[in-house]
XYZ file of C-alpha atoms in Angstrom:
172
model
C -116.527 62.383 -155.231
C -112.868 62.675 -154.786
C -111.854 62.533 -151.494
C -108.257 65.036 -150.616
C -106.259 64.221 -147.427
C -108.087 66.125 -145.090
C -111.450 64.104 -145.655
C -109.849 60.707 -145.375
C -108.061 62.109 -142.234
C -111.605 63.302 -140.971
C -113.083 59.928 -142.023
C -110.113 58.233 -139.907
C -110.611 60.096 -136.821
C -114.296 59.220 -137.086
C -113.655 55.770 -137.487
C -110.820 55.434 -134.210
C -112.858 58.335 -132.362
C -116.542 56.668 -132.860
C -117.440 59.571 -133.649
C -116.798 63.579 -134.304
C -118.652 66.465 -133.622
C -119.160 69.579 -136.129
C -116.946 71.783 -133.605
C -113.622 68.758 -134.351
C -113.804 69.332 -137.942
C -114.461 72.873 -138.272
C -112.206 73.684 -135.277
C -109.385 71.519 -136.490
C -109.528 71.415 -140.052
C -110.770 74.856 -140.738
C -109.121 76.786 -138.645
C -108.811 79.813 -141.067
C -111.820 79.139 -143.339
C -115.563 79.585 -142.752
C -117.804 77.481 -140.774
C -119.759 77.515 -143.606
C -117.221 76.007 -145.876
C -116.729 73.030 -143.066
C -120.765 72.242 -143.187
C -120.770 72.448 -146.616
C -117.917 69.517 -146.932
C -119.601 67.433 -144.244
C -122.682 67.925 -146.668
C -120.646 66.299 -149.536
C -119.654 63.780 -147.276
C -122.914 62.749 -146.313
C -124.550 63.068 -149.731
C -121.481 60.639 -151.065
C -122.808 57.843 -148.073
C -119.548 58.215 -146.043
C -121.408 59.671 -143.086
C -124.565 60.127 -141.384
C -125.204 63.112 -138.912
C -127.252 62.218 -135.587
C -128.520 65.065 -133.326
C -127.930 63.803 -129.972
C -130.010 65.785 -126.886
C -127.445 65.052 -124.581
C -125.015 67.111 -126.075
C -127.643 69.880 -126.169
C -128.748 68.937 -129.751
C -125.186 69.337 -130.909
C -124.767 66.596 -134.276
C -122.264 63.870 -134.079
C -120.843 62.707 -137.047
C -120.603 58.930 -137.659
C -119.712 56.438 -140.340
C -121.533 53.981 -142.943
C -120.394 51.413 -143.561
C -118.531 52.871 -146.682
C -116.994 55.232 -144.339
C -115.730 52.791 -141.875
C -114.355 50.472 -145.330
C -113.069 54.313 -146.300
C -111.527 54.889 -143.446
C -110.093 50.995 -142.914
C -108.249 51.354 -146.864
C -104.388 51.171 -145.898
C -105.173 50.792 -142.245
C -102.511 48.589 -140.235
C -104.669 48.832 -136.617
C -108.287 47.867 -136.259
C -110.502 49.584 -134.140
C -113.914 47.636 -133.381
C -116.977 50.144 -134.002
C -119.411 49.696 -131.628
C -123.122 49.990 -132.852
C -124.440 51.983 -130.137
C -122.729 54.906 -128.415
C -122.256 55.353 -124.220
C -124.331 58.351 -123.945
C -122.985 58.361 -120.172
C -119.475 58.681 -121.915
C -120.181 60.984 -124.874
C -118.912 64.587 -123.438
C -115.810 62.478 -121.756
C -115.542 61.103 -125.213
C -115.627 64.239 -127.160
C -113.470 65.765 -124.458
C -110.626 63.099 -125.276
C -111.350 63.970 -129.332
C -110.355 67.417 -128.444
C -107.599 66.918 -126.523
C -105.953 64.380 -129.262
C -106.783 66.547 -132.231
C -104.653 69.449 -130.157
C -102.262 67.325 -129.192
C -101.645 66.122 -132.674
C -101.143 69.760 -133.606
C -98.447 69.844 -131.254
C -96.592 66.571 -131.185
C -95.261 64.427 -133.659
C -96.106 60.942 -132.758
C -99.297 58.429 -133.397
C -102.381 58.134 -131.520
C -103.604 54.862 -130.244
C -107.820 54.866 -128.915
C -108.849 53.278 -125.995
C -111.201 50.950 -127.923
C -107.742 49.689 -129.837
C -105.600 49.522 -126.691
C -108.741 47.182 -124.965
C -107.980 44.537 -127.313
C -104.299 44.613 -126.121
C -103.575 41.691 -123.732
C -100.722 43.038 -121.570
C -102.432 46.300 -120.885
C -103.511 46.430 -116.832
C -104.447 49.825 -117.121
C -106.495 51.042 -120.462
C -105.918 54.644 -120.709
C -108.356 56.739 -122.850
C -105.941 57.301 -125.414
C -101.833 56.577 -126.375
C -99.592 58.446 -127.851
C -96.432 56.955 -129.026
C -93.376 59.041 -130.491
C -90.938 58.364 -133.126
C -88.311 57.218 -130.925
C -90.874 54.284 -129.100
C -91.705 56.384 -126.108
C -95.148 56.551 -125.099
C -97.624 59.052 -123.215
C -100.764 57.162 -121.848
C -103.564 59.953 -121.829
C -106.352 60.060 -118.866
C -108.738 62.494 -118.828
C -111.062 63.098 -115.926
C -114.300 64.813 -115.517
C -115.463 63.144 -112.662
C -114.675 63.542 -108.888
C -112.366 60.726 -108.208
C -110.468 60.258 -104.512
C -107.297 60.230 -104.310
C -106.371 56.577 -103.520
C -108.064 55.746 -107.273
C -105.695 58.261 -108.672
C -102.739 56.850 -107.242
C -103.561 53.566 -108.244
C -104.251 54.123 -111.761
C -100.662 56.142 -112.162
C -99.183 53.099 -110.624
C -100.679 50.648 -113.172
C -99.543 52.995 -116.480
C -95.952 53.071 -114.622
C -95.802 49.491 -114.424
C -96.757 49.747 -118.410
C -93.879 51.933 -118.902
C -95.853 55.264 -120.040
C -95.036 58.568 -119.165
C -98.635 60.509 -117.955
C -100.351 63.054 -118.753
């Protein structure tokens, strides 16, 4: 199989994200083409061993999209920043998780810049406050990016925007 840009971009968001749902790629990488042409690529995928697809009942039987292990040494070729797969995903995190996939595909649309995951950023020493995702320009500034879908008061709030100005990031 010969793989064109937009599969080993899929195959890298996969591999920083954990994960992708059908809805990312066709959403985001086939905007103007069928939803039938973005199955039938994820087919090819998965019939070439680069991914699996797992139905996951949490997600109302929606299929995530994860990588072998040729995916992951796919998506690793020419790679500069590891990102440690985990085995198993947080099923108490996956909508928050697919949530933050959504908002950093759009964002990426939008902004010129690179994206950093949280599971990168947690290896980072400095860091006193790991936000779910960074986003650093072409000119060195950063955006840290925290996205909440649970109640939260309003102390916790005002301490976590105090630990990402400490870390120099503008929020979002």
């Amino acid at each position: 199989m010969i793989l064109q840009s937009r599969d080993r971009d899929i195959l890298r968001k996969c591999y920083e994200q954990q994960f992708l749902l059908m809805e990312h790629v066709s959403r985001y990488y086939y905007q103007a083409k069928s939803m039938r042409e973005s199955y039938r690529r994820v087919q090819e995928l998965e019939a070439a061993g680069l991914i699996r697809r797992e139905e996951i009942p949490v997600l109302g039987g929606k299929k995530l999209i994860r990588l072998t292990k040729l995916g992951v040494a796919t998506a690793q070729e020419n790679r500069t920043t590891e990102v440690p797969q985990g085995k198993r995903l947080d099923l108490t995190t996956l909508s928050h998780d697919s949530m933050v996939t959504h908002v950093r595909l759009r964002l990426e649309q939008l902004w010129d810049g690179e994206w950093f995951p949280e599971r990168f950023l947690m290896q980072l020493p400095k860091l006193t406050q790991v936000a779910d995702g960074l986003f650093r320009f072409p000119n060195g500034n950063h955006v840290a990016i925290e996205l909440e879908n649970s109640a939260k008061g309003h102390e916790r709030f005002k301490t976590i925007l105090s630990n990402h100005a400490r870390q120099q990031c503008v929020l979002v």
